[in-house]
mmCIF file of N, CA and C in Angstrom:
data_model
loop_
_atom_site.group_PDB
_atom_site.id
_atom_site.type_symbol
_atom_site.label_atom_id
_atom_site.label_comp_id
_atom_site.label_asym_id
_atom_site.label_seq_id
_atom_site.Cartn_x
_atom_site.Cartn_y
_atom_site.Cartn_z
ATOM 1 N N MET A 1 0.837 -1.170 0.000
ATOM 2 C CA MET A 1 0.000 0.000 0.000
ATOM 3 C C MET A 1 0.890 1.245 0.000
ATOM 4 N N LEU A 2 0.525 2.195 -0.773
ATOM 5 C CA LEU A 2 1.230 3.471 -0.847
ATOM 6 C C LEU A 2 0.721 4.368 0.267
ATOM 7 N N ARG A 3 1.642 4.851 1.094
ATOM 8 C CA ARG A 3 1.267 5.736 2.188
ATOM 9 C C ARG A 3 1.669 7.152 1.840
ATOM 10 N N LEU A 4 0.686 8.038 1.722
ATOM 11 C CA LEU A 4 0.951 9.423 1.364
ATOM 12 C C LEU A 4 1.008 10.303 2.601
ATOM 13 N N ASN A 5 2.015 11.138 2.652
ATOM 14 C CA ASN A 5 2.068 12.173 3.667
ATOM 15 C C ASN A 5 1.711 13.464 2.943
ATOM 16 N N LEU A 6 0.527 13.969 3.170
ATOM 17 C CA LEU A 6 0.031 15.127 2.441
ATOM 18 C C LEU A 6 0.447 16.454 3.053
ATOM 19 N N SER A 7 1.256 16.415 4.091
ATOM 20 C CA SER A 7 1.699 17.644 4.735
ATOM 21 C C SER A 7 2.595 18.440 3.789
ATOM 22 N N THR A 8 2.326 19.713 3.703
ATOM 23 C CA THR A 8 3.167 20.602 2.905
ATOM 24 C C THR A 8 4.020 21.495 3.796
ATOM 25 N N GLU A 9 3.970 21.217 5.092
ATOM 26 C CA GLU A 9 4.711 22.018 6.056
ATOM 27 C C GLU A 9 6.183 21.624 6.070
ATOM 28 N N PRO A 10 7.077 22.603 6.157
ATOM 29 C CA PRO A 10 8.504 22.270 6.316
ATOM 30 C C PRO A 10 8.719 21.517 7.626
ATOM 31 N N ARG A 11 9.787 20.713 7.654
ATOM 32 C CA ARG A 11 10.126 19.959 8.865
ATOM 33 C C ARG A 11 11.627 20.062 9.089
ATOM 34 N N TRP A 12 12.029 19.869 10.333
ATOM 35 C CA TRP A 12 13.447 19.899 10.671
ATOM 36 C C TRP A 12 14.076 18.550 10.349
ATOM 37 N N LEU A 13 15.215 18.598 9.703
ATOM 38 C CA LEU A 13 15.968 17.416 9.321
ATOM 39 C C LEU A 13 17.299 17.452 10.063
ATOM 40 N N ASP A 14 17.538 16.463 10.922
ATOM 41 C CA ASP A 14 18.768 16.395 11.709
ATOM 42 C C ASP A 14 19.838 15.695 10.889
ATOM 43 N N LEU A 15 20.947 16.404 10.618
ATOM 44 C CA LEU A 15 22.037 15.840 9.825
ATOM 45 C C LEU A 15 23.222 15.411 10.683
ATOM 46 N N GLY A 16 23.086 15.488 11.983
ATOM 47 C CA GLY A 16 24.187 15.135 12.867
ATOM 48 C C GLY A 16 25.151 16.291 13.044
ATOM 49 N N HIS A 17 26.084 16.137 13.944
ATOM 50 C CA HIS A 17 27.106 17.150 14.234
ATOM 51 C C HIS A 17 26.485 18.475 14.665
ATOM 52 N N GLY A 18 25.265 18.417 15.208
ATOM 53 C CA GLY A 18 24.581 19.614 15.672
ATOM 54 C C GLY A 18 23.936 20.432 14.572
ATOM 55 N N VAL A 19 23.888 19.898 13.353
ATOM 56 C CA VAL A 19 23.321 20.630 12.208
ATOM 57 C C VAL A 19 21.906 20.139 11.933
ATOM 58 N N ARG A 20 20.996 21.115 11.829
ATOM 59 C CA ARG A 20 19.614 20.824 11.437
ATOM 60 C C ARG A 20 19.215 21.763 10.318
ATOM 61 N N LEU A 21 18.446 21.224 9.366
ATOM 62 C CA LEU A 21 17.936 22.022 8.264
ATOM 63 C C LEU A 21 16.417 21.996 8.283
ATOM 64 N N LEU A 22 15.797 23.144 8.082
ATOM 65 C CA LEU A 22 14.354 23.212 7.921
ATOM 66 C C LEU A 22 14.080 23.077 6.431
ATOM 67 N N VAL A 23 13.457 21.955 6.032
ATOM 68 C CA VAL A 23 13.277 21.643 4.616
ATOM 69 C C VAL A 23 11.803 21.476 4.270
ATOM 70 N N GLU A 24 11.489 21.868 3.039
ATOM 71 C CA GLU A 24 10.164 21.602 2.493
ATOM 72 C C GLU A 24 10.098 20.135 2.085
ATOM 73 N N PRO A 25 8.907 19.565 2.007
ATOM 74 C CA PRO A 25 8.799 18.194 1.509
ATOM 75 C C PRO A 25 9.325 18.117 0.074
ATOM 76 N N LEU A 26 9.977 17.017 -0.242
ATOM 77 C CA LEU A 26 10.530 16.829 -1.581
ATOM 78 C C LEU A 26 9.408 16.384 -2.519
ATOM 79 N N THR A 27 9.121 17.215 -3.512
ATOM 80 C CA THR A 27 8.030 16.947 -4.442
ATOM 81 C C THR A 27 8.556 16.858 -5.869
ATOM 82 N N THR A 28 7.707 16.422 -6.751
ATOM 83 C CA THR A 28 8.051 16.380 -8.167
ATOM 84 C C THR A 28 8.391 17.778 -8.662
ATOM 85 N N ALA A 29 7.630 18.764 -8.247
ATOM 86 C CA ALA A 29 7.885 20.142 -8.686
ATOM 87 C C ALA A 29 9.287 20.595 -8.283
ATOM 88 N N ILE A 30 9.712 20.230 -7.104
ATOM 89 C CA ILE A 30 11.054 20.609 -6.641
ATOM 90 C C ILE A 30 12.120 19.903 -7.466
ATOM 91 N N MET A 31 11.940 18.613 -7.709
ATOM 92 C CA MET A 31 12.924 17.886 -8.514
ATOM 93 C C MET A 31 12.994 18.447 -9.932
ATOM 94 N N LEU A 32 11.862 18.821 -10.502
ATOM 95 C CA LEU A 32 11.869 19.413 -11.841
ATOM 96 C C LEU A 32 12.524 20.786 -11.828
ATOM 97 N N ALA A 33 12.282 21.559 -10.788
ATOM 98 C CA ALA A 33 12.932 22.868 -10.674
ATOM 99 C C ALA A 33 14.445 22.708 -10.534
ATOM 100 N N ALA A 34 14.870 21.712 -9.781
ATOM 101 C CA ALA A 34 16.308 21.478 -9.607
ATOM 102 C C ALA A 34 16.962 21.138 -10.937
ATOM 103 N N ARG A 35 16.248 20.424 -11.791
ATOM 104 C CA ARG A 35 16.797 20.085 -13.114
ATOM 105 C C ARG A 35 17.161 21.321 -13.932
ATOM 106 N N SER A 36 16.497 22.436 -13.638
ATOM 107 C CA SER A 36 16.756 23.685 -14.362
ATOM 108 C C SER A 36 17.949 24.453 -13.817
ATOM 109 N N ASP A 37 18.560 23.940 -12.751
ATOM 110 C CA ASP A 37 19.717 24.612 -12.163
ATOM 111 C C ASP A 37 20.852 24.651 -13.183
ATOM 112 N N PRO A 38 21.494 25.810 -13.355
ATOM 113 C CA PRO A 38 22.566 25.933 -14.345
ATOM 114 C C PRO A 38 23.690 24.921 -14.179
ATOM 115 N N ALA A 39 24.019 24.542 -12.952
ATOM 116 C CA ALA A 39 25.096 23.563 -12.734
ATOM 117 C C ALA A 39 24.700 22.190 -13.256
ATOM 118 N N ILE A 40 23.444 21.826 -13.098
ATOM 119 C CA ILE A 40 22.977 20.530 -13.610
ATOM 120 C C ILE A 40 22.945 20.553 -15.132
ATOM 121 N N ILE A 41 22.460 21.635 -15.696
ATOM 122 C CA ILE A 41 22.409 21.758 -17.155
ATOM 123 C C ILE A 41 23.820 21.690 -17.731
ATOM 124 N N ALA A 42 24.750 22.385 -17.096
ATOM 125 C CA ALA A 42 26.134 22.377 -17.574
ATOM 126 C C ALA A 42 26.741 20.983 -17.482
ATOM 127 N N ALA A 43 26.505 20.294 -16.381
ATOM 128 C CA ALA A 43 27.063 18.949 -16.213
ATOM 129 C C ALA A 43 26.466 17.975 -17.226
ATOM 130 N N ALA A 44 25.192 18.141 -17.502
ATOM 131 C CA ALA A 44 24.527 17.237 -18.442
ATOM 132 C C ALA A 44 24.924 17.508 -19.887
ATOM 133 N N SER A 45 25.234 18.757 -20.199
ATOM 134 C CA SER A 45 25.518 19.097 -21.591
ATOM 135 C C SER A 45 26.999 19.084 -21.937
ATOM 136 N N ASP A 46 27.856 19.024 -20.929
ATOM 137 C CA ASP A 46 29.296 19.060 -21.179
ATOM 138 C C ASP A 46 29.827 17.654 -21.432
ATOM 139 N N ALA A 47 29.793 17.247 -22.677
ATOM 140 C CA ALA A 47 30.205 15.888 -23.043
ATOM 141 C C ALA A 47 31.700 15.662 -22.848
ATOM 142 N N GLU A 48 32.486 16.712 -22.916
ATOM 143 C CA GLU A 48 33.949 16.561 -22.790
ATOM 144 C C GLU A 48 34.355 16.110 -21.398
ATOM 145 N N THR A 49 33.769 16.715 -20.372
ATOM 146 C CA THR A 49 34.181 16.373 -19.007
ATOM 147 C C THR A 49 33.381 15.198 -18.448
ATOM 148 N N SER A 50 32.218 14.961 -18.971
ATOM 149 C CA SER A 50 31.319 13.887 -18.525
ATOM 150 C C SER A 50 31.444 13.623 -17.021
ATOM 151 N N ALA A 51 30.648 14.340 -16.264
ATOM 152 C CA ALA A 51 30.671 14.244 -14.813
ATOM 153 C C ALA A 51 30.367 12.813 -14.364
ATOM 154 N N SER A 52 31.054 12.385 -13.319
ATOM 155 C CA SER A 52 30.821 11.051 -12.761
ATOM 156 C C SER A 52 29.483 11.040 -12.026
ATOM 157 N N ASN A 53 29.012 9.845 -11.687
ATOM 158 C CA ASN A 53 27.780 9.729 -10.903
ATOM 159 C C ASN A 53 27.911 10.442 -9.563
ATOM 160 N N ASP A 54 29.088 10.362 -8.957
ATOM 161 C CA ASP A 54 29.305 11.046 -7.682
ATOM 162 C C ASP A 54 29.219 12.557 -7.850
ATOM 163 N N ASP A 55 29.822 13.071 -8.920
ATOM 164 C CA ASP A 55 29.746 14.508 -9.181
ATOM 165 C C ASP A 55 28.305 14.939 -9.397
ATOM 166 N N LEU A 56 27.564 14.156 -10.173
ATOM 167 C CA LEU A 56 26.161 14.489 -10.429
ATOM 168 C C LEU A 56 25.337 14.446 -9.150
ATOM 169 N N ALA A 57 25.601 13.476 -8.291
ATOM 170 C CA ALA A 57 24.876 13.392 -7.021
ATOM 171 C C ALA A 57 25.120 14.641 -6.183
ATOM 172 N N ARG A 58 26.365 15.091 -6.153
ATOM 173 C CA ARG A 58 26.707 16.301 -5.390
ATOM 174 C C ARG A 58 26.030 17.526 -5.993
ATOM 175 N N ILE A 59 26.060 17.643 -7.305
ATOM 176 C CA ILE A 59 25.452 18.786 -7.990
ATOM 177 C C ILE A 59 23.939 18.815 -7.771
ATOM 178 N N VAL A 60 23.306 17.649 -7.894
ATOM 179 C CA VAL A 60 21.858 17.575 -7.699
ATOM 180 C C VAL A 60 21.489 17.871 -6.245
ATOM 181 N N ALA A 61 22.236 17.320 -5.293
ATOM 182 C CA ALA A 61 21.945 17.570 -3.874
ATOM 183 C C ALA A 61 22.015 19.061 -3.563
ATOM 184 N N LYS A 62 23.015 19.739 -4.092
ATOM 185 C CA LYS A 62 23.137 21.181 -3.855
ATOM 186 C C LYS A 62 21.977 21.935 -4.486
ATOM 187 N N ALA A 63 21.609 21.567 -5.711
ATOM 188 C CA ALA A 63 20.504 22.251 -6.395
ATOM 189 C C ALA A 63 19.195 22.071 -5.625
ATOM 190 N N VAL A 64 18.945 20.850 -5.172
ATOM 191 C CA VAL A 64 17.734 20.589 -4.396
ATOM 192 C C VAL A 64 17.780 21.355 -3.078
ATOM 193 N N ALA A 65 18.906 21.304 -2.389
ATOM 194 C CA ALA A 65 19.025 21.975 -1.084
ATOM 195 C C ALA A 65 18.805 23.480 -1.208
ATOM 196 N N ARG A 66 19.323 24.082 -2.260
ATOM 197 C CA ARG A 66 19.126 25.534 -2.429
ATOM 198 C C ARG A 66 17.653 25.890 -2.579
ATOM 199 N N ILE A 67 16.848 24.947 -3.060
ATOM 200 C CA ILE A 67 15.413 25.183 -3.206
ATOM 201 C C ILE A 67 14.662 24.904 -1.909
ATOM 202 N N VAL A 68 14.979 23.804 -1.230
ATOM 203 C CA VAL A 68 14.133 23.331 -0.124
ATOM 204 C C VAL A 68 14.541 23.810 1.257
ATOM 205 N N VAL A 69 15.796 24.192 1.447
ATOM 206 C CA VAL A 69 16.240 24.586 2.793
ATOM 207 C C VAL A 69 15.765 26.011 3.078
ATOM 208 N N LYS A 70 14.994 26.143 4.141
ATOM 209 C CA LYS A 70 14.415 27.433 4.516
ATOM 210 C C LYS A 70 15.085 28.049 5.742
ATOM 211 N N ASP A 71 15.796 27.236 6.491
ATOM 212 C CA ASP A 71 16.502 27.737 7.678
ATOM 213 C C ASP A 71 17.490 26.659 8.092
ATOM 214 N N TRP A 72 18.426 27.046 8.954
ATOM 215 C CA TRP A 72 19.348 26.054 9.488
ATOM 216 C C TRP A 72 19.753 26.429 10.890
ATOM 217 N N GLU A 73 20.227 25.429 11.603
ATOM 218 C CA GLU A 73 20.764 25.606 12.951
ATOM 219 C C GLU A 73 22.067 24.836 13.027
ATOM 220 N N GLY A 74 22.991 25.329 13.844
ATOM 221 C CA GLY A 74 24.235 24.610 14.078
ATOM 222 C C GLY A 74 25.301 24.862 13.037
ATOM 223 N N VAL A 75 25.167 25.932 12.263
ATOM 224 C CA VAL A 75 26.159 26.268 11.241
ATOM 225 C C VAL A 75 26.737 27.634 11.590
ATOM 226 N N GLY A 76 28.050 27.659 11.814
ATOM 227 C CA GLY A 76 28.691 28.905 12.214
ATOM 228 C C GLY A 76 29.994 29.136 11.475
ATOM 229 N N ASP A 77 30.533 30.318 11.647
ATOM 230 C CA ASP A 77 31.810 30.655 11.024
ATOM 231 C C ASP A 77 32.954 30.087 11.869
ATOM 232 N N GLU A 78 34.178 30.448 11.520
ATOM 233 C CA GLU A 78 35.356 29.920 12.213
ATOM 234 C C GLU A 78 35.369 30.244 13.702
ATOM 235 N N ASP A 79 34.697 31.333 14.079
ATOM 236 C CA ASP A 79 34.648 31.736 15.489
ATOM 237 C C ASP A 79 33.421 31.194 16.211
ATOM 238 N N GLY A 80 32.594 30.412 15.505
ATOM 239 C CA GLY A 80 31.403 29.853 16.118
ATOM 240 C C GLY A 80 30.198 30.759 16.068
ATOM 241 N N LYS A 81 30.305 31.892 15.386
ATOM 242 C CA LYS A 81 29.172 32.809 15.252
ATOM 243 C C LYS A 81 28.206 32.235 14.205
ATOM 244 N N PRO A 82 26.909 32.123 14.552
ATOM 245 C CA PRO A 82 25.949 31.566 13.596
ATOM 246 C C PRO A 82 25.966 32.329 12.270
ATOM 247 N N LEU A 83 25.943 31.564 11.179
ATOM 248 C CA LEU A 83 25.936 32.148 9.845
ATOM 249 C C LEU A 83 24.513 32.244 9.314
ATOM 250 N N PRO A 84 24.227 33.306 8.564
ATOM 251 C CA PRO A 84 22.913 33.387 7.928
ATOM 252 C C PRO A 84 22.835 32.372 6.788
ATOM 253 N N LEU A 85 21.643 31.931 6.502
ATOM 254 C CA LEU A 85 21.414 30.983 5.409
ATOM 255 C C LEU A 85 21.600 31.690 4.073
ATOM 256 N N THR A 86 22.484 31.147 3.243
ATOM 257 C CA THR A 86 22.710 31.673 1.891
ATOM 258 C C THR A 86 22.893 30.493 0.940
ATOM 259 N N PRO A 87 22.669 30.703 -0.358
ATOM 260 C CA PRO A 87 22.938 29.627 -1.325
ATOM 261 C C PRO A 87 24.401 29.173 -1.282
ATOM 262 N N GLU A 88 25.312 30.105 -1.121
ATOM 263 C CA GLU A 88 26.737 29.763 -1.043
ATOM 264 C C GLU A 88 27.031 28.953 0.216
ATOM 265 N N GLY A 89 26.357 29.303 1.293
ATOM 266 C CA GLY A 89 26.532 28.557 2.539
ATOM 267 C C GLY A 89 26.010 27.133 2.422
ATOM 268 N N ILE A 90 24.875 26.968 1.752
ATOM 269 C CA ILE A 90 24.324 25.628 1.529
ATOM 270 C C ILE A 90 25.311 24.796 0.727
ATOM 271 N N ASP A 91 25.862 25.387 -0.338
ATOM 272 C CA ASP A 91 26.840 24.664 -1.155
ATOM 273 C C ASP A 91 28.057 24.257 -0.323
ATOM 274 N N ALA A 92 28.554 25.182 0.491
ATOM 275 C CA ALA A 92 29.727 24.888 1.321
ATOM 276 C C ALA A 92 29.400 23.799 2.342
ATOM 277 N N LEU A 93 28.219 23.863 2.935
ATOM 278 C CA LEU A 93 27.820 22.849 3.916
ATOM 279 C C LEU A 93 27.793 21.463 3.281
ATOM 280 N N LEU A 94 27.274 21.365 2.067
ATOM 281 C CA LEU A 94 27.160 20.067 1.410
ATOM 282 C C LEU A 94 28.486 19.572 0.839
ATOM 283 N N GLU A 95 29.526 20.370 0.931
ATOM 284 C CA GLU A 95 30.865 19.891 0.581
ATOM 285 C C GLU A 95 31.487 19.090 1.718
ATOM 286 N N LEU A 96 30.875 19.133 2.893
ATOM 287 C CA LEU A 96 31.348 18.338 4.029
ATOM 288 C C LEU A 96 30.742 16.945 3.923
ATOM 289 N N TRP A 97 31.592 15.940 3.766
ATOM 290 C CA TRP A 97 31.130 14.588 3.483
ATOM 291 C C TRP A 97 30.051 14.079 4.434
ATOM 292 N N PRO A 98 30.222 14.163 5.770
ATOM 293 C CA PRO A 98 29.181 13.598 6.642
ATOM 294 C C PRO A 98 27.831 14.302 6.475
ATOM 295 N N ILE A 99 27.865 15.597 6.202
ATOM 296 C CA ILE A 99 26.618 16.349 6.017
ATOM 297 C C ILE A 99 25.975 15.972 4.692
ATOM 298 N N PHE A 100 26.779 15.916 3.638
ATOM 299 C CA PHE A 100 26.267 15.512 2.327
ATOM 300 C C PHE A 100 25.640 14.123 2.405
ATOM 301 N N GLU A 101 26.348 13.192 3.011
ATOM 302 C CA GLU A 101 25.865 11.812 3.103
ATOM 303 C C GLU A 101 24.557 11.742 3.886
ATOM 304 N N ALA A 102 24.458 12.496 4.980
ATOM 305 C CA ALA A 102 23.232 12.504 5.779
ATOM 306 C C ALA A 102 22.079 13.119 4.982
ATOM 307 N N PHE A 103 22.341 14.192 4.244
ATOM 308 C CA PHE A 103 21.299 14.824 3.435
ATOM 309 C C PHE A 103 20.824 13.856 2.346
ATOM 310 N N GLN A 104 21.771 13.185 1.705
ATOM 311 C CA GLN A 104 21.431 12.224 0.651
ATOM 312 C C GLN A 104 20.573 11.091 1.197
ATOM 313 N N THR A 105 20.977 10.522 2.316
ATOM 314 C CA THR A 105 20.290 9.326 2.807
ATOM 315 C C THR A 105 18.980 9.642 3.528
ATOM 316 N N THR A 106 18.926 10.755 4.256
ATOM 317 C CA THR A 106 17.707 11.029 5.027
ATOM 318 C C THR A 106 16.690 11.856 4.275
ATOM 319 N N TYR A 107 17.123 12.627 3.294
ATOM 320 C CA TYR A 107 16.171 13.491 2.588
ATOM 321 C C TYR A 107 15.930 13.026 1.153
ATOM 322 N N ILE A 108 16.957 13.013 0.346
ATOM 323 C CA ILE A 108 16.769 12.668 -1.069
ATOM 324 C C ILE A 108 16.434 11.188 -1.222
ATOM 325 N N ALA A 109 17.217 10.302 -0.632
ATOM 326 C CA ALA A 109 16.941 8.869 -0.747
ATOM 327 C C ALA A 109 15.634 8.511 -0.060
ATOM 328 N N GLY A 110 15.296 9.236 0.990
ATOM 329 C CA GLY A 110 14.021 8.990 1.669
ATOM 330 C C GLY A 110 12.843 9.138 0.725
ATOM 331 N N ALA A 111 12.920 10.078 -0.192
ATOM 332 C CA ALA A 111 11.863 10.251 -1.185
ATOM 333 C C ALA A 111 11.861 9.109 -2.179
ATOM 334 N N LEU A 112 13.010 8.506 -2.403
ATOM 335 C CA LEU A 112 13.094 7.408 -3.362
ATOM 336 C C LEU A 112 12.572 6.103 -2.799
ATOM 337 N N ILE A 113 12.342 6.039 -1.498
ATOM 338 C CA ILE A 113 11.765 4.844 -0.885
ATOM 339 C C ILE A 113 10.417 4.561 -1.487
ATOM 340 N N LEU A 114 9.731 5.608 -1.917
ATOM 341 C CA LEU A 114 8.436 5.448 -2.561
ATOM 342 C C LEU A 114 8.549 4.503 -3.746
ATOM 343 N N ASP A 115 9.613 4.633 -4.536
ATOM 344 C CA ASP A 115 9.813 3.728 -5.667
ATOM 345 C C ASP A 115 9.980 2.290 -5.190
ATOM 346 N N ALA A 116 10.703 2.105 -4.107
ATOM 347 C CA ALA A 116 10.913 0.749 -3.593
ATOM 348 C C ALA A 116 9.603 0.160 -3.082
ATOM 349 N N GLU A 117 8.787 0.987 -2.407
ATOM 350 C CA GLU A 117 7.532 0.493 -1.868
ATOM 351 C C GLU A 117 6.566 0.098 -2.981
ATOM 352 N N LYS A 118 6.525 0.862 -4.051
ATOM 353 C CA LYS A 118 5.574 0.535 -5.100
ATOM 354 C C LYS A 118 6.016 -0.683 -5.913
ATOM 355 N N ASN A 119 7.308 -1.027 -5.830
ATOM 356 C CA ASN A 119 7.807 -2.182 -6.564
ATOM 357 C C ASN A 119 7.914 -3.429 -5.681
ATOM 358 N N ALA A 120 7.510 -3.315 -4.422
ATOM 359 C CA ALA A 120 7.630 -4.452 -3.507
ATOM 360 C C ALA A 120 6.603 -5.517 -3.808
#
């Protein structure tokens, strides 16, 4: 049975290391909007460099995060002063392997569970 969560309210996503992101639910509209991100278009159209699957995963995660992240906690500068949420900050945060991996597995892959459930 397909279980739908019809909530459109953002929720806090704990990524570990004291970092939490307030994210919108991952929808088809968001994934389609992410496809329009210039970095994704460039990676897809640049046949010479042909980005690896890992590179594409990183590029897509950043594009999605820039759309869905509405706030964050536990992110500070070198002195520990909380940083404001910015697209550049989101990109920098997702360059940290444990944070990227947590975002991939708890947010993006979590949406893909739907595919597994419908094929069970």
